[in-house]
CSV table of C-alpha atoms and ligand atoms in Angstrom, one decimal:
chain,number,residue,atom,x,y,z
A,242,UNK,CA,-12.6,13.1,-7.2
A,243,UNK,CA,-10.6,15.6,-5.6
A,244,UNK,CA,-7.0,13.8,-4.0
A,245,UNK,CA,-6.7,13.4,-0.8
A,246,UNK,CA,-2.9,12.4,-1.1
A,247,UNK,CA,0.0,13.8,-3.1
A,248,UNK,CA,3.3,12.2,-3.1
A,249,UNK,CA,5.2,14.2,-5.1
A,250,UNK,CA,9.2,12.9,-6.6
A,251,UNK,CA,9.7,10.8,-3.1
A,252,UNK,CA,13.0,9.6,-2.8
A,253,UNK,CA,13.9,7.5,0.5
A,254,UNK,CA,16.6,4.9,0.7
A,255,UNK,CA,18.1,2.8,3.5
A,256,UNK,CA,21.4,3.7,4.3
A,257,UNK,CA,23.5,0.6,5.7
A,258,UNK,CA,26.6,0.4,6.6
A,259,UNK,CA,28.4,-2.4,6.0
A,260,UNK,CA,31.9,-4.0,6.1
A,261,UNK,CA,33.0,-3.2,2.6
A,262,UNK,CA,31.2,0.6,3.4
A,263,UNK,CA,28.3,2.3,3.0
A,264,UNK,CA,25.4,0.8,0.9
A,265,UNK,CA,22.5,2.6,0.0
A,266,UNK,CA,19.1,0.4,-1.0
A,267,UNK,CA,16.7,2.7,-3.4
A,268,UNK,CA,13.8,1.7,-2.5
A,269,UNK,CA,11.9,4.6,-2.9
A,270,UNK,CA,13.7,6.4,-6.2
A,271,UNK,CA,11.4,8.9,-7.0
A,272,UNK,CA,7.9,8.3,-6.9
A,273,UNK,CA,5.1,10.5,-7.5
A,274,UNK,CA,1.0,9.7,-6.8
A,275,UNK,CA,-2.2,11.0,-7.0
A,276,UNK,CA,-4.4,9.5,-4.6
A,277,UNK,CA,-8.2,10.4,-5.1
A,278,UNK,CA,-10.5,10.4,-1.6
A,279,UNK,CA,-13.3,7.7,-1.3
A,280,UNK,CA,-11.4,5.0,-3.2
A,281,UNK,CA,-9.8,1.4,-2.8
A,282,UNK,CA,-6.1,2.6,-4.6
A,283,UNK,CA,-4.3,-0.4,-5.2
A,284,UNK,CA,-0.1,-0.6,-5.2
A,285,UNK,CA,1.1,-4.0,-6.9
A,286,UNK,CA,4.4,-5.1,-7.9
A,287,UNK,CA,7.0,-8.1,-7.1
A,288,UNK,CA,8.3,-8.9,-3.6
A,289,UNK,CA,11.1,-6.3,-2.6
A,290,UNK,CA,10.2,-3.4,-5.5
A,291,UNK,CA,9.7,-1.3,-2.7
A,292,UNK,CA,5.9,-1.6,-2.1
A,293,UNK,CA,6.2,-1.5,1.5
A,294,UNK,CA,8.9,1.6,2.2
A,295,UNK,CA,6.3,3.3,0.1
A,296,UNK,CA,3.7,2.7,2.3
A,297,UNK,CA,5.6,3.3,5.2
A,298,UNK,CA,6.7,7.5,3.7
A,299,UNK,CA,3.6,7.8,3.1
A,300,UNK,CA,2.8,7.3,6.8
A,301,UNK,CA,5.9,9.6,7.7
A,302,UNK,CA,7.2,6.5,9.5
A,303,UNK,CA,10.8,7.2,8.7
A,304,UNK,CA,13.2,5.3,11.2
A,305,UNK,CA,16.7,4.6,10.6
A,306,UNK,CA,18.2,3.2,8.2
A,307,UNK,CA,15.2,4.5,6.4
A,308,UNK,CA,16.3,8.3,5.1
A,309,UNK,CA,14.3,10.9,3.5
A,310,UNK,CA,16.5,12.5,0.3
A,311,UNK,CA,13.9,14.3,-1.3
A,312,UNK,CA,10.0,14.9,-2.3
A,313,UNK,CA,6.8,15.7,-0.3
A,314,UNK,CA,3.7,13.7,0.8
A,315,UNK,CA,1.0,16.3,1.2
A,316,UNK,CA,-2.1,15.2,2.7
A,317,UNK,CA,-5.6,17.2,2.2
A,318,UNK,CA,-7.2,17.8,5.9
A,319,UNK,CA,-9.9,20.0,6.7
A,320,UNK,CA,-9.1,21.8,3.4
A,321,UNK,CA,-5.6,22.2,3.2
A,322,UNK,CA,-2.8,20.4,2.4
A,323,UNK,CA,-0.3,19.4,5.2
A,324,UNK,CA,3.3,17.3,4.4
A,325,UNK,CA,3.3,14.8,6.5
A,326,UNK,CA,7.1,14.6,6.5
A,327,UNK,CA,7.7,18.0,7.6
A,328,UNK,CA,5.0,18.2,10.2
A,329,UNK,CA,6.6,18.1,13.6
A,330,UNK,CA,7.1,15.0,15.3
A,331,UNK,CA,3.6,15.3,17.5
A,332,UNK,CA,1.5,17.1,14.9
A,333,UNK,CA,2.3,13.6,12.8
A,334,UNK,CA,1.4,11.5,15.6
A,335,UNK,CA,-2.1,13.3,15.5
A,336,UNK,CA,-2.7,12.9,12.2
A,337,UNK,CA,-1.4,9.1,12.9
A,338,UNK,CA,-4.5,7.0,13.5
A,339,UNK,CA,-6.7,10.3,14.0
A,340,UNK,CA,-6.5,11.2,10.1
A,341,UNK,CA,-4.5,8.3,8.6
A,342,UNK,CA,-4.2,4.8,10.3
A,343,UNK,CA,-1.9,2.2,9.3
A,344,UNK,CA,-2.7,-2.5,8.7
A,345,UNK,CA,0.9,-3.3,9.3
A,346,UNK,CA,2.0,-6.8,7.4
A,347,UNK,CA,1.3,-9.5,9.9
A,348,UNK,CA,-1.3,-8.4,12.5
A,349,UNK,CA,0.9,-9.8,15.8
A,350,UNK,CA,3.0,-6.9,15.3
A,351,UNK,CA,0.3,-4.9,16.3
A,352,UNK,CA,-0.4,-6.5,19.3
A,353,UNK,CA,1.3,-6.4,22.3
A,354,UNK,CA,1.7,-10.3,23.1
A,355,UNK,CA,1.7,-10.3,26.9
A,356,UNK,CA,-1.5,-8.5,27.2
A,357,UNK,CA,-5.2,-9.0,26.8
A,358,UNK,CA,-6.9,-7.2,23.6
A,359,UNK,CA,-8.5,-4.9,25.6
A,360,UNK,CA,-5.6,-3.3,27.5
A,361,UNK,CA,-4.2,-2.7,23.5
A,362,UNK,CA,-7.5,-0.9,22.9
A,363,UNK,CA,-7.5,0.9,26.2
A,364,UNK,CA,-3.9,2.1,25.6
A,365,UNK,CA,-4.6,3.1,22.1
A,366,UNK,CA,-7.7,5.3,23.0
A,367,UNK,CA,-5.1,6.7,26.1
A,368,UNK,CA,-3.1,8.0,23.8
A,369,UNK,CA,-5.7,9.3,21.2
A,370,UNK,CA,-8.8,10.5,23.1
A,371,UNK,CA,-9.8,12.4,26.7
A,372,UNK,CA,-10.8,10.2,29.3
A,373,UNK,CA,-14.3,11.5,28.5
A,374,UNK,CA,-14.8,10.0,25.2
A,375,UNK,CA,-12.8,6.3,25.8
A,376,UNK,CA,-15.6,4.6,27.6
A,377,UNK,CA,-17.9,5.2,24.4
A,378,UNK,CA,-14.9,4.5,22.3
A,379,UNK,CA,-14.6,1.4,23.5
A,380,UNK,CA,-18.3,0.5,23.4
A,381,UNK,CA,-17.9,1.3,19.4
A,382,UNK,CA,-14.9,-1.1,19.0
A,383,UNK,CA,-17.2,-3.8,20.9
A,384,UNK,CA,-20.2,-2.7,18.0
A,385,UNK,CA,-17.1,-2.7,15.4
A,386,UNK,CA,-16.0,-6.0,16.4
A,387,UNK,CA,-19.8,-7.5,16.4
A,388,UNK,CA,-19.9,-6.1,12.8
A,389,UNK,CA,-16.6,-7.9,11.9
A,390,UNK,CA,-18.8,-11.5,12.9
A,391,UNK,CA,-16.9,-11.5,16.4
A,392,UNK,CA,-17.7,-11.4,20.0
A,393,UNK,CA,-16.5,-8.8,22.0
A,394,UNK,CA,-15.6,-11.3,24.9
A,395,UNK,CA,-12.4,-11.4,22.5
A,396,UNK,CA,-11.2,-8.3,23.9
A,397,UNK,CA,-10.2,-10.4,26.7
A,398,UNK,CA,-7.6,-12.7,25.2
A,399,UNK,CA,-4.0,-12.9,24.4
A,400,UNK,CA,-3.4,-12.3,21.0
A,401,UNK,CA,-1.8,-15.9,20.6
A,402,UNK,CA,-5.5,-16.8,21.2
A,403,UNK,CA,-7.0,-16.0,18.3
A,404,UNK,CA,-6.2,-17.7,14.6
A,405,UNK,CA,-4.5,-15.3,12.0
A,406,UNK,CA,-8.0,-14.5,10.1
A,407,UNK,CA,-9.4,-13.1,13.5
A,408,UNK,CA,-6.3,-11.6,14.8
A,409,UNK,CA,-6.0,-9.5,11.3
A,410,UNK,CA,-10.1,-8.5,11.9
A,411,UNK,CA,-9.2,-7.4,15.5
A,412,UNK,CA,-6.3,-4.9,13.8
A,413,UNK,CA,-8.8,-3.9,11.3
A,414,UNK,CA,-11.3,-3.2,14.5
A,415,UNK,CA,-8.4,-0.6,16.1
A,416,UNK,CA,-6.8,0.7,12.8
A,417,UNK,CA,-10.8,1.8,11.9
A,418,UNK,CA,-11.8,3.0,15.4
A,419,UNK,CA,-11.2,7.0,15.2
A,420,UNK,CA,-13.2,6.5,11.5
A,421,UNK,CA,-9.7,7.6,9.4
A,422,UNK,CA,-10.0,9.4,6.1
A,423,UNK,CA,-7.4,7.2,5.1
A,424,UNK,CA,-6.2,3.6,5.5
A,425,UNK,CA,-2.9,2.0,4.5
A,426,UNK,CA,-2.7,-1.4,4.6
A,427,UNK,CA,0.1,-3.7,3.9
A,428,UNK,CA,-0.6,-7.1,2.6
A,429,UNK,CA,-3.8,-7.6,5.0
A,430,UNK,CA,-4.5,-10.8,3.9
A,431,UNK,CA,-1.1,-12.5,3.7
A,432,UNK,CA,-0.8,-16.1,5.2
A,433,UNK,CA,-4.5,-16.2,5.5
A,434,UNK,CA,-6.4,-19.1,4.3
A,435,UNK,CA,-8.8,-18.6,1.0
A,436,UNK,CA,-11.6,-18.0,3.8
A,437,UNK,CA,-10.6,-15.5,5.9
A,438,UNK,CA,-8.6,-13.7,2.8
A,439,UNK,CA,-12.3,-13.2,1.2
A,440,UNK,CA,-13.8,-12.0,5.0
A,441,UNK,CA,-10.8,-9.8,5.4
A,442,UNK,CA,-11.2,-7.7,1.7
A,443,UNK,CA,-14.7,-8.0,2.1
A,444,UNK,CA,-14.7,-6.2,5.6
A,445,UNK,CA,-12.0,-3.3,4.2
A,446,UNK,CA,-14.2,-3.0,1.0
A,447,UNK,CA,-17.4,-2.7,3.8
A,448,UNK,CA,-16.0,0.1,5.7
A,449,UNK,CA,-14.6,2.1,2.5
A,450,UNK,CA,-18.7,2.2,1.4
A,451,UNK,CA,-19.5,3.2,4.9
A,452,UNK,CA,-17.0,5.8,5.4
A,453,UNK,CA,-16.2,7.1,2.0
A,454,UNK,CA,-12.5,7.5,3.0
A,455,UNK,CA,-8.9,6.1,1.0
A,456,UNK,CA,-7.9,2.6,1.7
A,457,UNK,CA,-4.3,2.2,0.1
A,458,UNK,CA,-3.8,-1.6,-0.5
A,459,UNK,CA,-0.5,-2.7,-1.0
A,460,UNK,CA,-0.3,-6.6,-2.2
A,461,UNK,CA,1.7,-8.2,-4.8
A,462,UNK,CA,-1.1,-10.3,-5.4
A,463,UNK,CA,-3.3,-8.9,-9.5
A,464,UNK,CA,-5.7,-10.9,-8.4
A,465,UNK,CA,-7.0,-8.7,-5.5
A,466,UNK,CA,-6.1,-5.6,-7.3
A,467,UNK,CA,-8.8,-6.9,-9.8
A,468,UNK,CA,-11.4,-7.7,-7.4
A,469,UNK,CA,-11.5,-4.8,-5.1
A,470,UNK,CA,-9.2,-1.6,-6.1
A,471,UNK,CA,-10.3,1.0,-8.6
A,472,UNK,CA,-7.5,2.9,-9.2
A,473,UNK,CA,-4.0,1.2,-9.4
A,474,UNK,CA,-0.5,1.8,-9.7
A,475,UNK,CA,2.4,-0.9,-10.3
A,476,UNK,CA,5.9,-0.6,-8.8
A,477,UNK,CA,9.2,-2.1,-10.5
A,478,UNK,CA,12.8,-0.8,-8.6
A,479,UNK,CA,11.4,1.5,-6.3
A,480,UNK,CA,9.5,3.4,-9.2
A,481,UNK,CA,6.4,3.6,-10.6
A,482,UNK,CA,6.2,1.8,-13.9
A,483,UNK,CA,2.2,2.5,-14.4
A,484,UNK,CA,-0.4,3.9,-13.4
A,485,UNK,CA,-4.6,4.2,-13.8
A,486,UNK,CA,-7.5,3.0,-13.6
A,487,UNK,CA,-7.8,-0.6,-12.4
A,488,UNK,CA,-9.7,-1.8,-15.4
A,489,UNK,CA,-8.0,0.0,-17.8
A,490,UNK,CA,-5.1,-1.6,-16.6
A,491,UNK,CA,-6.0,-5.2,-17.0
A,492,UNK,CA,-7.6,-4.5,-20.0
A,493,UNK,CA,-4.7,-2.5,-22.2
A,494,UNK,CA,-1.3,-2.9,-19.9
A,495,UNK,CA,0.8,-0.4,-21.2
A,496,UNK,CA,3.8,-1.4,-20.1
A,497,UNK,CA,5.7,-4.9,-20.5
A,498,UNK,CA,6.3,-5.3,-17.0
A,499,UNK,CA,2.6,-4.8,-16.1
A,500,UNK,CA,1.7,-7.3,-19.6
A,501,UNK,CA,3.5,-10.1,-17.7
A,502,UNK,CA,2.0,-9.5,-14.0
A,503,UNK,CA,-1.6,-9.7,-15.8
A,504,UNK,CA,-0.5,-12.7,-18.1
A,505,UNK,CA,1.0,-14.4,-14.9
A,506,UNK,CA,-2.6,-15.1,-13.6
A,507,UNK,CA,-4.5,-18.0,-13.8
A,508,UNK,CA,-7.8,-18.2,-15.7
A,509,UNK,CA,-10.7,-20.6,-15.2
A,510,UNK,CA,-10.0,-23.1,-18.0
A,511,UNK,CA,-7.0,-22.1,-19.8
A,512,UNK,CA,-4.5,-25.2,-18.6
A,513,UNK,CA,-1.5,-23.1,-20.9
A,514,UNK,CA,1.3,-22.7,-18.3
A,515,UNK,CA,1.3,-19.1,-16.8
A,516,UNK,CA,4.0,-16.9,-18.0
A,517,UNK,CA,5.7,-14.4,-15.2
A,518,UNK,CA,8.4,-12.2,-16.4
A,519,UNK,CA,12.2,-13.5,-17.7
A,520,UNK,CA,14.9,-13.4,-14.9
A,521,UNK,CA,14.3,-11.8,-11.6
A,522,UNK,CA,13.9,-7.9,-10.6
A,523,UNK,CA,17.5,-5.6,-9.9
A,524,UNK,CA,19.2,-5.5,-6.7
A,525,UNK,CA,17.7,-1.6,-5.4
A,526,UNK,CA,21.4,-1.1,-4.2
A,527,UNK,CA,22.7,-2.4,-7.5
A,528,UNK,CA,20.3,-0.6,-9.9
A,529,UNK,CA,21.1,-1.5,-13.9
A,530,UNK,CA,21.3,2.1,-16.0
A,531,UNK,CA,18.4,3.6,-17.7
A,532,UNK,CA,15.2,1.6,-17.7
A,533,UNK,CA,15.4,-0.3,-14.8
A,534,UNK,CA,13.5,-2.8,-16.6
A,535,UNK,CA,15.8,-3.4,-19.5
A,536,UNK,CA,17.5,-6.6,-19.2
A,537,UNK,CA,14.1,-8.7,-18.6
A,538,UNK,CA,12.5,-6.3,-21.8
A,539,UNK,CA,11.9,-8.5,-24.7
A,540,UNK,CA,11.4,-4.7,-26.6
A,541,UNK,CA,14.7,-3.2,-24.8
A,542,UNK,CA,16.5,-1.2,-27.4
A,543,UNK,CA,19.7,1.0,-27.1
A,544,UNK,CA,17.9,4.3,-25.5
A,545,UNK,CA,16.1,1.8,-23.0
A,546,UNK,CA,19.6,1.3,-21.7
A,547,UNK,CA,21.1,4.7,-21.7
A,548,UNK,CA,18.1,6.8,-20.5
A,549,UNK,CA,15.1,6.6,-18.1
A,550,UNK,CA,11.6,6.7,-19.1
A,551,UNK,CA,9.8,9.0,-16.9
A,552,UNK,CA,6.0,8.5,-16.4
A,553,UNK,CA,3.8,10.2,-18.6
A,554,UNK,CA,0.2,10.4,-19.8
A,555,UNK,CA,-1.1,7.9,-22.4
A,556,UNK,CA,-4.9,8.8,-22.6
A,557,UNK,CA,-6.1,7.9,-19.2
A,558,UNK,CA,-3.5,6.0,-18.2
A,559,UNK,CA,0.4,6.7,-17.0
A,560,UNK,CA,3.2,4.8,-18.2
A,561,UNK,CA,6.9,4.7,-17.8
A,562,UNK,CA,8.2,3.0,-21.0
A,563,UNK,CA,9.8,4.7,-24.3
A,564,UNK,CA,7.6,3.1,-26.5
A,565,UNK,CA,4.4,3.7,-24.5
A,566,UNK,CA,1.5,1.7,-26.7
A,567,UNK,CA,-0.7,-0.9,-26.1
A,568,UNK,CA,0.8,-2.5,-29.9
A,569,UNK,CA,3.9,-3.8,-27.8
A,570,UNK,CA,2.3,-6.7,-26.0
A,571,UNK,CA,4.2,-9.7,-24.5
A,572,UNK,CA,3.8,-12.8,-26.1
A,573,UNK,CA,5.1,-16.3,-25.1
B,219,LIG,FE1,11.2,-2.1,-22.1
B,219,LIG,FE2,12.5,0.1,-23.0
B,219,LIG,FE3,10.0,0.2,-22.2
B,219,LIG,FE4,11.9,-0.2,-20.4
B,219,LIG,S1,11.6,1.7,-21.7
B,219,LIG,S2,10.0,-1.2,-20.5
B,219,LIG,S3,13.3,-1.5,-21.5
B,219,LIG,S4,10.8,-0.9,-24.0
């Protein structure tokens, strides 16, 4: 599968400035990806480990405090490879939601709240598409819509209408409308109920099948990585820790953080209390030297403090840990 994104050594932190002087927040600390076309590439790790920035450099959506310090994200169009965070500004806002389209966390945001659906389809074909083709456009997102099990008469209400499940199906509806190669979307199924969680990853798995293209899911949740991604990387202090496919990950976790995300879930009949990682992740302004990971290691040993591992190729898989083996599993 050839890749249809390259994120090569990314490095973007927010820069805040604060009373006591500047602080800078690593969220991003130099992270490189391979992203192959016509897959469902999952991104997992704890709340704040930087998941989300990523997501957003990848987009090229960097807005203060958010700085770019280093790396490339070179996306494969028609061809060639174009980085998206050297592109001018409006060349980036065509390959925006032409080429690359964005499922922001919490759907509202999307929206805007004082107007009917359909004016926030109308101005989003405006500024996309000639007048020529909005009209048909809009017909589409009315099929789309029927697809996603709902009536286009929604177009016509306010998005406080509509419950979070249908609200999130409706941003699907717009983020898929100019058929992107690829999708990013950030926790799509967040405060939804069991129900709509399973119609929301159903309909993103749906319209991978139907148009081949990328669908970058970012959730902290294994369980989802397990069901619908094939490829997988996990992120711990703004890096990435591991790397491969998905069932190769849940099947040999190379690295201990990735041993206790996997042993954290719950399985259908084992009542033993689930076991998450010891003590909570680094502050990513504070970051502790050498492997980031070291004071919640049970196999931390002296170099582990002193050095950083980089990521590097185990077989099929890519892990950033000195001792790199499937023989060093977690245990309670
Ligand atoms: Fe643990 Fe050392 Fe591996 Fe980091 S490099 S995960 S501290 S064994």
């Amino acid at each position: 599968m050839l890749p249809v994104i390259r994120a090569e050594d990314l490095q973007a932190f927010y820069v805040l400035e604060t009373p006591r002087g500047k602080k800078v927040v690593r969220a991003v600390n130099g992270v490189s990806l391979v992203i192959p076309e016509n897959t469902v590439y999952g991104l997992a790790g704890e709340s704040g480990c930087g998941k989300t920035t990523l997501l957003k450099v990848l987009l090229g959506n960097l807005e203060p405090p958010l700085r770019h310090f280093g790396g490339r994200v070179l996306y494969r169009v028609d061809g060639e490879y174009l980085d998206a965070l050297a592109l001018p500004e409006g060349k980036r806002q065509k390959l925006r939601w032409t080429y690359i389209s964005y499922i922001p966390q919490g759907s509202m945001s999307v929206f805007n709240p004082v107007a009917r659906l359909r004016t926030t389809f109308m101005d989003f074909l405006e500024s996309h598409v000639s007048e020529k083709m909005r009209q048909e456009l809009l017909r589409h997102a009315e099929e789309h819509l029927e697809r996603l099990g709902l009536s286009p008469k929604i177009l016509e209400a306010y998005p406080h209408q509509l419950s979070g499940g249908m609200r999130q199906r409706v941003a699907i509806a717009l983020a898929t409308l100019l058929n992107p190669r690829v999708i990013l979307a950030d926790e799509p199924t967040t405060a939804l109920d069991v129900v709509a969680q399973r119609a929301v990853l159903q309909l993103l798995f749906d319209i991978q099948r139907k148009l081949r293209n990328t669908i970058v899911l970012v959730t902290h949740d294994m369980g989802i990585h397990a069901t619908v991604t094939t490829r997988m990387a996990i992120m711990y202090a703004g890096r990435i820790v591991e790397e491969g496919w998905t069932q190769d990950i849940f099947t040999t976790p190379l690295h201990p953080y990735t041993q206790y995300l996997i042993r954290s879930l719950p399985r259908i009949g084992d009542k033993r209390l689930r076991e998450s990682a010891p003590g909570s992740p680094p502050s990513l302004a504070q970051l502790p030297p050498g492997c980031p990971f070291h004071p919640r290691c049970p196999f931390a040993f002296e170099r582990c403090r002193e050095e950083v591992p980089e990521l590097e190729e185990v077989g099929e898989q890519k892990v950033a840990c000195f001792l790199r083996r499937a023989s060093h599993v977690v245990t309670s």
